[in-house]
């Protein structure tokens, strides 16, 4: 029979600042998030007889891949999502995902600051942890997502919508 420790268990996500939410369920926490970028193409237009300038028109927006590093997964959902891409030879579905940026370790609890809503996301790279016998956590070294677009939502002051 396995005995659980009698002291209070500590939530392993308390030290993480970026949470991955899929279908309103937090699936993982990460300490680093990079690649959140959007860039608009421009199209130069030259007007005949005007030789000292070029007009620039706005074009399409492209979004960078999102890389999350040093994380802990709470379930196997993210791995299975990545795994089905090579099991079936193609990505069978894209999903809308939120990356929640939070401020941990405050007296009032953990509060979210921003939510990045990723549209049409799917995993394109997964790196596992260094395996050690002293670790019992379901760790993820990095997860990279390709997205169609993202939107940004800021939390209103003095609200706590993400108590963890």
XYZ file of C-alpha atoms in Angstrom:
164
model
C 0.000 0.000 0.000
C 1.294 3.443 -0.912
C 1.140 6.022 1.846
C 0.679 9.692 1.080
C 2.627 12.273 3.075
C 0.711 13.619 6.037
C 2.023 17.186 5.654
C 0.132 19.611 3.447
C 0.746 18.956 -0.249
C 1.918 21.973 -2.241
C 0.373 22.701 -5.624
C 3.253 22.313 -8.127
C 1.782 25.006 -10.382
C 2.206 27.788 -7.821
C 5.692 28.642 -9.096
C 4.641 28.872 -12.756
C 3.605 32.065 -14.516
C 2.142 30.820 -17.812
C -0.767 28.402 -17.909
C -2.121 26.545 -20.941
C -5.905 26.381 -20.977
C -7.760 24.120 -23.419
C -11.575 24.015 -23.348
C -11.622 26.024 -20.082
C -9.361 23.494 -18.314
C -5.790 24.322 -17.275
C -3.655 21.524 -18.733
C -0.119 22.707 -17.890
C 1.991 25.424 -16.311
C 5.236 26.841 -17.716
C 7.892 29.275 -16.497
C 8.695 30.730 -19.933
C 6.698 31.753 -23.004
C 8.328 33.161 -26.159
C 7.526 33.829 -29.791
C 4.335 35.785 -29.176
C 4.604 38.008 -32.230
C 2.525 39.461 -35.031
C 3.888 41.134 -38.139
C 1.979 42.966 -40.838
C 3.135 42.747 -44.435
C 3.274 45.974 -46.386
C 2.778 46.582 -50.077
C 4.633 49.453 -51.726
C 2.655 51.465 -54.284
C 4.450 53.792 -56.656
C 2.522 56.650 -58.177
C 3.483 57.759 -61.641
C 5.154 61.172 -61.721
C 5.870 61.127 -57.964
C 9.534 60.198 -57.702
C 10.350 61.306 -54.161
C 8.133 58.869 -52.201
C 6.425 55.485 -52.214
C 3.027 54.839 -50.614
C 2.784 51.838 -48.302
C -0.443 49.873 -47.903
C -1.128 47.449 -45.058
C -1.244 43.757 -45.938
C -1.820 40.454 -44.161
C -0.686 39.696 -40.636
C 1.446 36.641 -39.866
C 1.953 35.207 -36.388
C 5.023 33.544 -34.901
C 5.147 30.104 -33.328
C 4.659 30.087 -29.553
C 7.242 28.238 -27.433
C 6.513 27.336 -23.815
C 9.424 26.094 -21.700
C 10.067 24.412 -18.352
C 6.603 23.123 -17.580
C 4.503 20.574 -15.800
C 1.543 18.932 -17.516
C -1.465 18.079 -15.383
C -2.647 15.382 -17.799
C -1.552 13.673 -20.997
C -3.862 15.825 -23.173
C -1.090 17.989 -24.682
C 1.077 14.951 -25.433
C -1.811 13.044 -27.042
C -2.626 16.118 -29.132
C 0.955 16.191 -30.421
C 1.146 12.392 -30.773
C -1.893 12.062 -33.011
C -0.146 14.201 -35.623
C 2.343 11.458 -36.394
C 0.030 8.553 -35.521
C -2.352 9.557 -38.324
C 0.223 11.175 -40.597
C -1.430 14.584 -40.241
C -2.795 16.948 -37.640
C -6.414 15.918 -37.271
C -7.603 19.038 -35.513
C -6.640 22.523 -34.475
C -7.874 23.881 -31.190
C -8.370 27.274 -29.613
C -6.021 27.581 -26.648
C -5.418 30.306 -24.089
C -2.063 31.148 -22.566
C -2.738 32.802 -19.229
C -0.024 35.043 -17.809
C -0.343 35.143 -14.025
C 1.354 36.659 -11.000
C 1.966 33.875 -8.461
C 2.770 34.102 -4.757
C 0.688 37.099 -3.796
C -1.096 37.273 -0.438
C -4.437 37.354 -2.269
C -3.544 34.277 -4.359
C -2.538 33.945 -7.985
C -4.053 36.525 -10.348
C -4.056 36.540 -14.106
C -2.696 39.609 -15.866
C -3.188 38.769 -19.555
C -4.793 36.065 -21.650
C -3.488 35.307 -25.096
C -6.267 33.578 -27.025
C -4.590 31.417 -29.683
C -6.843 30.580 -32.623
C -6.323 27.427 -34.676
C -3.372 26.145 -32.632
C -1.666 22.785 -32.980
C 1.582 21.417 -31.508
C 4.580 21.215 -33.843
C 7.356 20.343 -31.364
C 7.557 18.622 -27.994
C 10.695 18.202 -25.902
C 10.593 15.968 -22.859
C 12.467 16.436 -19.594
C 15.766 15.022 -18.456
C 14.691 11.874 -16.683
C 15.854 11.556 -13.097
C 14.849 9.062 -10.445
C 14.367 11.832 -7.891
C 11.624 13.470 -9.981
C 8.009 12.287 -9.933
C 6.516 15.162 -11.917
C 5.057 14.929 -15.413
C 7.485 17.482 -16.810
C 7.608 19.076 -20.242
C 10.835 20.794 -21.226
C 9.225 22.671 -24.120
C 6.099 22.751 -26.261
C 5.892 24.689 -29.528
C 2.553 25.663 -31.051
C 1.746 26.904 -34.531
C -1.197 29.297 -34.594
C -3.406 31.047 -37.120
C -3.755 34.200 -35.011
C -3.973 35.443 -31.448
C -5.917 38.067 -29.577
C -4.939 39.684 -26.294
C -7.143 40.298 -23.258
C -6.016 42.356 -20.258
C -7.397 41.779 -16.780
C -9.272 44.659 -15.203
C -7.599 46.146 -12.108
C -8.576 44.778 -8.705
C -10.110 41.562 -10.005
C -9.061 37.997 -9.447
C -10.509 35.726 -12.101
C -7.946 32.942 -11.807
C -7.514 31.717 -8.267
C -5.252 28.708 -8.467
